[in-house]
XYZ file of N, CA and C in Angstrom:
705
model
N 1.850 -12.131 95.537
C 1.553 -10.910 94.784
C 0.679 -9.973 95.597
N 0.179 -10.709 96.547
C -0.462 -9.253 97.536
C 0.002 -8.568 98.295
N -0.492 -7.158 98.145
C 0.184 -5.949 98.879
C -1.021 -5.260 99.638
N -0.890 -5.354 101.177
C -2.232 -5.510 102.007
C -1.216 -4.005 102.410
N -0.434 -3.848 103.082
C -0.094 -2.655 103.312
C 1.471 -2.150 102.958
N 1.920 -1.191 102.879
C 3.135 -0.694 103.160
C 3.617 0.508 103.688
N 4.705 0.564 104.121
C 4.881 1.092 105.029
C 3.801 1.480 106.926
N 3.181 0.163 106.504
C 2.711 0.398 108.105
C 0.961 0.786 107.476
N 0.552 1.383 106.245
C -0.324 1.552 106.033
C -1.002 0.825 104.813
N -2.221 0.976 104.915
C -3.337 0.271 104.121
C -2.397 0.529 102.725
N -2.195 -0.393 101.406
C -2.154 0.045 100.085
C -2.631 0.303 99.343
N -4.012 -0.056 99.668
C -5.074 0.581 98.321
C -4.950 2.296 98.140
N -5.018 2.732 99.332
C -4.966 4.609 98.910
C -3.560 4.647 97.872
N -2.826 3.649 98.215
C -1.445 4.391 97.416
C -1.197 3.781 96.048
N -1.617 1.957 95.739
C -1.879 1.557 94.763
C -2.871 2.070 93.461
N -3.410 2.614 94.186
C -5.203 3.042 93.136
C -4.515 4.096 92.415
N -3.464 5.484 92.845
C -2.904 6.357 91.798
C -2.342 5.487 90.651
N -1.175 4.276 90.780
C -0.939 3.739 89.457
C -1.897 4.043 88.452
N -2.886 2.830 88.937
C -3.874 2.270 88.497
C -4.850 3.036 87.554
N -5.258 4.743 88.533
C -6.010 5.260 87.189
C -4.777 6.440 86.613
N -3.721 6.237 86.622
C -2.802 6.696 85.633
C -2.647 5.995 84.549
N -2.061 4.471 84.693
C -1.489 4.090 83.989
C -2.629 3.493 83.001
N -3.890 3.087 83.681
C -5.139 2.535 81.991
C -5.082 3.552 81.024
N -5.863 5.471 81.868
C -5.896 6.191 80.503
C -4.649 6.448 79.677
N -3.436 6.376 80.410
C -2.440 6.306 79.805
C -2.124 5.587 78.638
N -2.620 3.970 78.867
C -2.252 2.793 78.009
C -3.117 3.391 77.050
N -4.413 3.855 77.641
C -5.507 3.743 76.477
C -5.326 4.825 75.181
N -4.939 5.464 75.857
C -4.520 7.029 74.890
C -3.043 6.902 73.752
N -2.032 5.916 74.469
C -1.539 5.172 73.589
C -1.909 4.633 72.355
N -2.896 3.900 73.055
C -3.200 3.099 72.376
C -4.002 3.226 71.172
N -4.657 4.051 71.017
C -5.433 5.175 70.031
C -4.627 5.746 69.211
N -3.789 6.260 69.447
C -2.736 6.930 69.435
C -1.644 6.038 67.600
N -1.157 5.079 68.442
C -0.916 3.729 67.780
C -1.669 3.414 66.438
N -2.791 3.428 66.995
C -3.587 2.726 66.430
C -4.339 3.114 65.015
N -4.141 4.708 65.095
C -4.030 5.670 63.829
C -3.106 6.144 63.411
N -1.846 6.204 64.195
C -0.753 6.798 63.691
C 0.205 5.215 63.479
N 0.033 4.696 62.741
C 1.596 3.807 62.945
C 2.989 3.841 62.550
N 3.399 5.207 62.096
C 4.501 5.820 62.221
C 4.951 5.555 63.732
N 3.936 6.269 64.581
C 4.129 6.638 65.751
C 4.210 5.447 66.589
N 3.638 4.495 66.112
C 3.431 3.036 67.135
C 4.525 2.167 66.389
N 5.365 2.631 65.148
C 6.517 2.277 65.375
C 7.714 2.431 66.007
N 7.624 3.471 66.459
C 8.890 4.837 67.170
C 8.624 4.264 68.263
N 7.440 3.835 68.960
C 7.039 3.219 70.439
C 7.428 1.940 70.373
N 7.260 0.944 69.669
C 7.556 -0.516 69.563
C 6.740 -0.681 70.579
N 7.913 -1.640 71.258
C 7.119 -2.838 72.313
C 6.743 -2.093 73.674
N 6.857 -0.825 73.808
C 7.022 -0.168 74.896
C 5.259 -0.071 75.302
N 4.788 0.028 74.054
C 2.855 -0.362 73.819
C 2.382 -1.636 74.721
N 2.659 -2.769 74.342
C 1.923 -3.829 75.191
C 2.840 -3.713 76.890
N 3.743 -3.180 77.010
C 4.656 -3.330 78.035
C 4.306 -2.427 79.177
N 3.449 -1.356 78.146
C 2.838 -0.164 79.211
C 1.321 -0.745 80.007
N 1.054 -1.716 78.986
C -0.621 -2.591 79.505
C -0.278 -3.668 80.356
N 0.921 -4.196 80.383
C 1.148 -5.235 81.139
C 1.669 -4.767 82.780
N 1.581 -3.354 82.866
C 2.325 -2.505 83.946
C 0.818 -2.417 84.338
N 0.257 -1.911 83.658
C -1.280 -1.067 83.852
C -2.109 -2.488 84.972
N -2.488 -3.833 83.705
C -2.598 -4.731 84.486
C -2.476 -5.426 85.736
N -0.794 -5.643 86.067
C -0.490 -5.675 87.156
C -1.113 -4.675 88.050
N -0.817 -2.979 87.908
C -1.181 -2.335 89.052
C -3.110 -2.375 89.414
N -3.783 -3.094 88.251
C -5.125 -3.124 88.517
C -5.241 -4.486 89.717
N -4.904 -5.365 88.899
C -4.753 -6.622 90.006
C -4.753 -6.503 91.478
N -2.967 -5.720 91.766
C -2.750 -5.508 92.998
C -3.909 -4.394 93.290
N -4.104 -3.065 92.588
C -5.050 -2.578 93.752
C -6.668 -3.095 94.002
N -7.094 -3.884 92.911
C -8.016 -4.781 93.259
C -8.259 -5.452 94.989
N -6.730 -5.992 94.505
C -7.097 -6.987 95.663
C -6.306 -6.451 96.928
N -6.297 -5.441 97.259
C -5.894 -4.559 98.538
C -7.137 -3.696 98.407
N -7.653 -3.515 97.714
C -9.292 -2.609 98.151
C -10.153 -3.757 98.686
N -9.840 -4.871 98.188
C -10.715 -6.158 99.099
C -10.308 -6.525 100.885
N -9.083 -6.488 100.569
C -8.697 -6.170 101.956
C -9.059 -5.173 102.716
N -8.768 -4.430 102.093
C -9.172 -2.631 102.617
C -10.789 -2.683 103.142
N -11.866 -3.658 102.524
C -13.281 -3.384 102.654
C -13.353 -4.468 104.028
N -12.836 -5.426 104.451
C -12.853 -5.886 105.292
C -12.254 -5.026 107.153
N -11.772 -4.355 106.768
C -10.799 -3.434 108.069
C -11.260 -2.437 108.143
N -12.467 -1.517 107.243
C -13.646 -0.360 107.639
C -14.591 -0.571 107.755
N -16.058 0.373 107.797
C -16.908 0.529 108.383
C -17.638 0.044 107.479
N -18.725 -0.441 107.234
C -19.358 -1.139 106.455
C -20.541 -0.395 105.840
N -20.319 0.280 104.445
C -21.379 0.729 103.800
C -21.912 0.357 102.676
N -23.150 1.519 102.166
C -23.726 1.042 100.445
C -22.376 1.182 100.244
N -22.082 2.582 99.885
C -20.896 3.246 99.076
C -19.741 2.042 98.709
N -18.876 2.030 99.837
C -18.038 0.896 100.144
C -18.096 -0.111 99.310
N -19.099 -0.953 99.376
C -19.885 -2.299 99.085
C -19.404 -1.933 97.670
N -20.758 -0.489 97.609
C -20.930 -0.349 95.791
C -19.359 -0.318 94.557
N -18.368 0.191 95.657
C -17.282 0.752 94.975
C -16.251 -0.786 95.034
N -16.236 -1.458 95.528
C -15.857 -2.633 95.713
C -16.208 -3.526 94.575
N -17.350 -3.663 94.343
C -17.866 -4.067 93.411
C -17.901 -4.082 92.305
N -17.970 -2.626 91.848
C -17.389 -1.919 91.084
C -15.886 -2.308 90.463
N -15.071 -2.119 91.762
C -13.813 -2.366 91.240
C -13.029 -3.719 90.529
N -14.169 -4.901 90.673
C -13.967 -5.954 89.737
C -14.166 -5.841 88.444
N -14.826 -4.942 88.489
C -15.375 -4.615 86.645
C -13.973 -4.477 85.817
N -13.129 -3.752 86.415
C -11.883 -2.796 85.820
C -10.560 -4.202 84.895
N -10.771 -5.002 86.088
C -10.027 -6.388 85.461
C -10.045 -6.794 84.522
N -11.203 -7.410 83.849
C -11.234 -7.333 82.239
C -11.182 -6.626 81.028
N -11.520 -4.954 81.543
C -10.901 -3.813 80.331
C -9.396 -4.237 80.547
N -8.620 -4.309 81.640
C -7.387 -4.411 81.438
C -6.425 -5.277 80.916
N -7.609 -6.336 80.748
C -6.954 -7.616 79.948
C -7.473 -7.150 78.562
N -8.710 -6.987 77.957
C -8.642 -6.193 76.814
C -7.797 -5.197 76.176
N -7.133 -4.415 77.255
C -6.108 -3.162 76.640
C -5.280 -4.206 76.514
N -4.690 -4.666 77.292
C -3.221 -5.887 77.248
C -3.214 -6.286 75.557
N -4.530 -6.857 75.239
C -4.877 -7.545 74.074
C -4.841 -6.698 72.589
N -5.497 -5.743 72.865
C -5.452 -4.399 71.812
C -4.043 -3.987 71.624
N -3.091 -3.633 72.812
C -2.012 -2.929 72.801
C -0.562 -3.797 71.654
N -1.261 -5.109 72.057
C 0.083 -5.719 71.739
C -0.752 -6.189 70.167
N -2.169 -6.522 69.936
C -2.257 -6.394 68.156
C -1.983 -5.477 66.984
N -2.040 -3.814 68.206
C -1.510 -3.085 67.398
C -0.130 -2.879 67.273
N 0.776 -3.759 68.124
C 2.412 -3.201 68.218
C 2.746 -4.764 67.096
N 1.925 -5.398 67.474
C 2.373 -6.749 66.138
C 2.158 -6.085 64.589
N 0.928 -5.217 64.739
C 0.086 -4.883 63.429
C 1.116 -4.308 62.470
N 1.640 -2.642 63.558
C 2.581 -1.792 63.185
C 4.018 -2.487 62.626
N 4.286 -3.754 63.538
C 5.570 -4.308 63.673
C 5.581 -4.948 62.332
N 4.663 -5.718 62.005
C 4.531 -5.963 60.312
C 4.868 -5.652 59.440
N 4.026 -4.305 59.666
C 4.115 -3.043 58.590
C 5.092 -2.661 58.455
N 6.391 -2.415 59.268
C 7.861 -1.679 59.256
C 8.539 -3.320 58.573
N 8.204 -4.692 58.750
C 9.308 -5.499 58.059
C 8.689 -6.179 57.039
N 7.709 -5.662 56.146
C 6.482 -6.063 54.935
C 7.790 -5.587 53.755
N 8.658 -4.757 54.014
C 9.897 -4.303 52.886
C 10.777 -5.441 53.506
N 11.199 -5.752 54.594
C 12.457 -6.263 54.579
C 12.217 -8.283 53.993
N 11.048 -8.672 53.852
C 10.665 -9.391 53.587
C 10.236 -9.631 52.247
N 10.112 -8.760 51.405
C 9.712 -8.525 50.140
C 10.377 -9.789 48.995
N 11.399 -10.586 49.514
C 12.021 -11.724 48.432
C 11.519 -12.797 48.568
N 10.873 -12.842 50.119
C 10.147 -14.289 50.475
C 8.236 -14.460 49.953
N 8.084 -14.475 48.580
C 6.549 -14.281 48.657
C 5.698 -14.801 49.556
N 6.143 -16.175 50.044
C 5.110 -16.900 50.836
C 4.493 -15.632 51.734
N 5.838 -15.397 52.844
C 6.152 -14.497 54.137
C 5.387 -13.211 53.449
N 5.469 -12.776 52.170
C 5.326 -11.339 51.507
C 4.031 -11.484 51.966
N 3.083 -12.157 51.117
C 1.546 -12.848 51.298
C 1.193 -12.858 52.822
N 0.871 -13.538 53.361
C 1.306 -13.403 54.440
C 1.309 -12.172 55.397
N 2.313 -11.302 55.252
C 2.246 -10.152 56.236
C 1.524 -9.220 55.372
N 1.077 -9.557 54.189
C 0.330 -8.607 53.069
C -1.068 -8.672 53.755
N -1.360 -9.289 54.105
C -3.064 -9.982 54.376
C -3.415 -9.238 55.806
N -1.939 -10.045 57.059
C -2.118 -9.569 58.120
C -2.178 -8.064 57.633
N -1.219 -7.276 57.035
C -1.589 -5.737 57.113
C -2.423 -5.304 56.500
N -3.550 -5.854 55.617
C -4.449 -5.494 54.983
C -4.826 -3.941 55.150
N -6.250 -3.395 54.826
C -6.309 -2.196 55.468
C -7.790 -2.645 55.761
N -8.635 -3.692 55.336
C -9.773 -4.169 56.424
C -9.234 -4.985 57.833
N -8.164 -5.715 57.758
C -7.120 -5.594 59.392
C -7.119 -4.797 59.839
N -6.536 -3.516 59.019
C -5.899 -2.411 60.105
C -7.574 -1.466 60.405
N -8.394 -1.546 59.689
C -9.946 -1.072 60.230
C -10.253 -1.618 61.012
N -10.483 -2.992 61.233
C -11.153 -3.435 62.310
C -10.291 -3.495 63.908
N -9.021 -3.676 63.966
C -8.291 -3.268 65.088
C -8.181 -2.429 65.421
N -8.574 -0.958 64.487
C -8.498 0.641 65.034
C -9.684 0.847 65.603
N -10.781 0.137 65.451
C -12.184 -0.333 65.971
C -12.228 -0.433 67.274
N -11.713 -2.065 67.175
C -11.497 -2.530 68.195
C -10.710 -1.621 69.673
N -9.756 -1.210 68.796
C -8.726 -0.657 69.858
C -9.775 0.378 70.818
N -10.158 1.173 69.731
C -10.623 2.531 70.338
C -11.936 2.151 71.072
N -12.499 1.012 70.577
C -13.953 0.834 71.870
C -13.371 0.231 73.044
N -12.050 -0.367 73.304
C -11.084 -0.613 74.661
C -11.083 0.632 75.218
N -10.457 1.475 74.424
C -9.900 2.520 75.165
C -10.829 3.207 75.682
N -11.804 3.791 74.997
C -13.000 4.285 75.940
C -13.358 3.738 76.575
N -13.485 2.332 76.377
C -14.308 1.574 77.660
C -13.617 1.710 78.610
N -12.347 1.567 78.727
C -11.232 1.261 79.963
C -11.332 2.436 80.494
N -11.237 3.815 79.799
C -11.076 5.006 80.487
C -11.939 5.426 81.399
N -13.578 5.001 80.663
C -14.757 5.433 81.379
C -14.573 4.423 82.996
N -14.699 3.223 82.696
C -14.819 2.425 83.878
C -13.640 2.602 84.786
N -12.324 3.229 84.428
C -11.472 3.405 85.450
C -11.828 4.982 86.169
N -12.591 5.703 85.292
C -13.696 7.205 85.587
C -14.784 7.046 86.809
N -15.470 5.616 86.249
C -16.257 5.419 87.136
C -16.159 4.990 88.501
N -15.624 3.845 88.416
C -14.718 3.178 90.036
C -14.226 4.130 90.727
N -13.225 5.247 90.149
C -12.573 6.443 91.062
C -13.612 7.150 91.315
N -14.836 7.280 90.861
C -15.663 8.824 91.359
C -16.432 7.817 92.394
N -16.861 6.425 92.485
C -17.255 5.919 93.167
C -16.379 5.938 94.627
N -15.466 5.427 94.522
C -14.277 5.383 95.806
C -13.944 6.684 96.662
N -14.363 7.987 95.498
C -14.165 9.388 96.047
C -15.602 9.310 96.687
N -16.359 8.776 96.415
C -17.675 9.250 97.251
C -17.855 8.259 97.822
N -17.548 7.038 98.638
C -17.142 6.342 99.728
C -16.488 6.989 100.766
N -15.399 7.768 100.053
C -14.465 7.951 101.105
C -15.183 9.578 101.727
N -16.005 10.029 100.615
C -15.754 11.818 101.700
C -16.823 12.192 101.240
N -17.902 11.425 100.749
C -19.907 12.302 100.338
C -20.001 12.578 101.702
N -19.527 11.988 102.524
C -20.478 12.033 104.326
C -19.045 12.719 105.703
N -18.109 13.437 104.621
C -16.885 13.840 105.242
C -16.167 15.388 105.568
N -17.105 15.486 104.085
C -17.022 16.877 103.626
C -18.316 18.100 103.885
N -18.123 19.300 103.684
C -19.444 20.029 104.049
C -19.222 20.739 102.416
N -20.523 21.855 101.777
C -21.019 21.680 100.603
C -20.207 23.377 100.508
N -19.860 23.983 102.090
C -19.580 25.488 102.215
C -18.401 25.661 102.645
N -17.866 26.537 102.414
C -16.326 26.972 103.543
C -16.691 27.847 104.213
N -16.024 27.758 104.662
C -15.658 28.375 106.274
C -16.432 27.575 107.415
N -17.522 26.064 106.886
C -18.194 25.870 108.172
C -17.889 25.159 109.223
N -16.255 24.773 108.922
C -15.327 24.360 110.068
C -16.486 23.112 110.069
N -16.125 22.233 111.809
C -16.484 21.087 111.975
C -18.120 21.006 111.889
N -18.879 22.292 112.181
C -19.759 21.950 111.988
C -20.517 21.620 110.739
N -19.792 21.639 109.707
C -20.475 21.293 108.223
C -20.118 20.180 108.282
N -19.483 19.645 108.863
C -19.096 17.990 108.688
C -19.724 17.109 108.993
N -20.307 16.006 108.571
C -21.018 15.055 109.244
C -20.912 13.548 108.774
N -21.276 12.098 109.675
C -20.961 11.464 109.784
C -19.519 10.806 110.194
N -19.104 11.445 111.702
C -18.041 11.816 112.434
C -17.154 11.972 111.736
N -16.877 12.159 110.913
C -15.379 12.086 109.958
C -14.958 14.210 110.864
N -15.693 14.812 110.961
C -15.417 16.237 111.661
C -13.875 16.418 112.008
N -13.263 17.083 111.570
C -11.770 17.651 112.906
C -11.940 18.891 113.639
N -12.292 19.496 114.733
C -12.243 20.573 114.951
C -10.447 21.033 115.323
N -10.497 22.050 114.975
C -9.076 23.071 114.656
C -8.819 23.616 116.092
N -8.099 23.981 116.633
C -8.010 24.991 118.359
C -8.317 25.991 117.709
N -8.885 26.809 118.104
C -9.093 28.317 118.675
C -7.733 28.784 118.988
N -7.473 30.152 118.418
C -6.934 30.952 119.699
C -7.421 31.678 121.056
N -6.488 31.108 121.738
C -6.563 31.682 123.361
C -6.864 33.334 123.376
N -8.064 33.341 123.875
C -8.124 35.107 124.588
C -7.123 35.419 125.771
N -7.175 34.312 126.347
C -6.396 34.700 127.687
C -4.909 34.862 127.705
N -3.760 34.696 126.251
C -2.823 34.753 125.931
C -2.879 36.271 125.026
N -3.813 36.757 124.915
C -3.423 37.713 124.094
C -2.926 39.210 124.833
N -2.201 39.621 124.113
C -1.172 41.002 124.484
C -2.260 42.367 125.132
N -1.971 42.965 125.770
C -2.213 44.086 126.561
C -2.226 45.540 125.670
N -3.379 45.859 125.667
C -3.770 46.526 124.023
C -2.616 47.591 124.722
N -2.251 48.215 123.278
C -1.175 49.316 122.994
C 0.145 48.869 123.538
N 0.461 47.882 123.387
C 1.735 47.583 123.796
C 2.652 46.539 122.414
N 3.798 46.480 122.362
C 4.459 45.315 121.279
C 4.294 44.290 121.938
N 3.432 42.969 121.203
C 3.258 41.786 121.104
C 4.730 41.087 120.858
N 5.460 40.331 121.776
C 6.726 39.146 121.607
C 6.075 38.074 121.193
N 4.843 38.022 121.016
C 4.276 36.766 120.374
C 4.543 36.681 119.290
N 3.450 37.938 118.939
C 2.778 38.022 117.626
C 4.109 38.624 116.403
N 4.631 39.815 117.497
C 5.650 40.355 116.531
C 4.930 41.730 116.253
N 3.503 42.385 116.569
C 3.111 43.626 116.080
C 2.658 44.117 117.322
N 1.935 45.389 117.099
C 1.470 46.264 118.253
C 0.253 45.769 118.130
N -0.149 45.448 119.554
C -1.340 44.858 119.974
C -2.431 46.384 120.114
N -3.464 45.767 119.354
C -4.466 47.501 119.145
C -5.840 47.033 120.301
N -6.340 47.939 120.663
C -7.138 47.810 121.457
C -8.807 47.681 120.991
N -9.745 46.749 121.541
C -10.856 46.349 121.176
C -11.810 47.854 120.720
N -12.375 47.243 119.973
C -13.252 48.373 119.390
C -14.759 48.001 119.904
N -15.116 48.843 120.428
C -16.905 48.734 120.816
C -17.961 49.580 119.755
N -18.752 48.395 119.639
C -19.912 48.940 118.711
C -20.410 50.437 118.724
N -21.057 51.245 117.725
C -21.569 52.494 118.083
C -21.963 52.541 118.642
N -22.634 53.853 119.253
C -23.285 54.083 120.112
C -24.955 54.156 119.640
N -25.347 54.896 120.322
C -27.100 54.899 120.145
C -27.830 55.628 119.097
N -26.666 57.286 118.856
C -27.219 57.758 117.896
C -25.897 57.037 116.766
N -25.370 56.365 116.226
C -24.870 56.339 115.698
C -23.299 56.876 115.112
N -22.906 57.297 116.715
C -21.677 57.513 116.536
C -20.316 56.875 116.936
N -19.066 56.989 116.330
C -18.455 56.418 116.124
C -17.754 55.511 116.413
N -17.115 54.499 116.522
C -16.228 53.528 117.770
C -15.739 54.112 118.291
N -15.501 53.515 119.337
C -14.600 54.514 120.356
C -13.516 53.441 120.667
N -12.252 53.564 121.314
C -11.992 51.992 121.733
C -12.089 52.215 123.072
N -11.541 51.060 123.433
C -12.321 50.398 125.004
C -11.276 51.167 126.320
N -10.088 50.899 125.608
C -8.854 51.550 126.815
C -8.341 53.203 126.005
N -7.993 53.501 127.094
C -7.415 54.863 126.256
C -6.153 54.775 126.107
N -5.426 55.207 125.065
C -4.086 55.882 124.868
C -3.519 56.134 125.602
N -2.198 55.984 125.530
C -1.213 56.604 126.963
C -1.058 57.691 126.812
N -1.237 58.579 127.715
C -1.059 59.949 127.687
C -2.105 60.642 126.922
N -3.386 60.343 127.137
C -4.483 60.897 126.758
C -4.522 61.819 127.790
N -5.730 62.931 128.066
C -5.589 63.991 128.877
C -7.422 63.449 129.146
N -7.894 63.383 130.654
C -9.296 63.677 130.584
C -10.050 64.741 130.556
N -11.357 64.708 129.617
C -12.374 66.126 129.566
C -12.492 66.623 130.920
């Protein structure tokens, strides 16, 4: 079941999107369900089936961010977010657990008529559907779902600030020099020494190359440019 890389690269960067898709997903379901059971009948089994997807993708990116912490540079951050990311395992066995009491709960509730000749069975799914049942699982459900959402909130803002608090600069435009803790790219420059011959059409560029402008002068008058015009006349 482990997925250390694919395609040639690390899997945690590519596993971890499932992962915080598919919890708030389950979880919002699951809420969802969990007050509406019209609606978490129209869904059926597609409820615990969406947590058992969710699960899996926590697992695997679990354990490819463990891998992943062994093959970089060794920090708090890192450490902290690693750490972190064990937490997420057991909300996801909790949603698993919530998802599928409320798709049993609902599932009840839609065959509580088709059962109606068997009293034992009547009794029975009467009790399970109670409406202190269906309170305390809408309870239940919804302190999963927040919990799961927040802690899959938390782990990602952690992992975002592993990967780029010390990568990024706070300004634009400050190119490599806002960057720090080598993560920097500097960009090329364009070449002065490639550029077009003022007043002439640029085959580079595609426009008419204009000629440099020099600062005012002393009393404050106007640019002048640097080359003259063709066919200027001198004073």
């Amino acid at each position: 079941m482990d997925i250390d890389t694919i395609n040639g690269l690390p899997a945690h960067p590519l596993l971890v999107h499932g992962a915080v898709t598919l919890v708030p997903l389950a979880a919002l379901l699951l809420v969802l369900c969990a007050l509406w059971p019209s609606l978490g009948g129209r869904i059926g089994w597609l409820l615990p089936a969406l947590a058992v997807v969710a699960l899996v993708a926590v697992l695997l990116t679990t354990e490819s961010g463990e891998w992943l912490e062994e093959r970089v540079e060794e920090t708090s951050l890192v450490e902290e977010h690693t750490e972190m990311g064990d937490g997420l395992t057991p909300w996801a066995v909790g949603l698993l657990v919530a998802c599928s009491a409320v798709w049993l709960l609902n599932h009840f509730s839609s065959r509580r008529s088709e059962v109606s000749s068997h009293r034992g069975s009547d009794r029975a799914i009467s009790a399970a559907t109670s409406l202190p049942v269906r309170i305390v699982v809408c309870l239940l459900s919804l302190a999963v779902a927040v919990g799961s959402a927040l802690e899959t909130f938390r782990i990602g803002d952690s992992g975002a600030k592993a990967v780029w608090e010390k990568r990024t600069s706070g300004h634009t435009g400050d190119g490599a020099n806002g960057l720090t803790g080598g993560g920097a790219v500097s960009l090329p420059r364009p070449s002065t020494a490639s550029a077009c011959p003022p007043h002439t059409h640029c085959s580079r560029t595609g426009h008419r190359a204009l000629a440099p402008v020099l600062p005012p002068g002393p009393a404050g008058a106007p640019a002048r440019p640097a080359v003259r015009r063709a066919g200027s006349r001198g004073g």
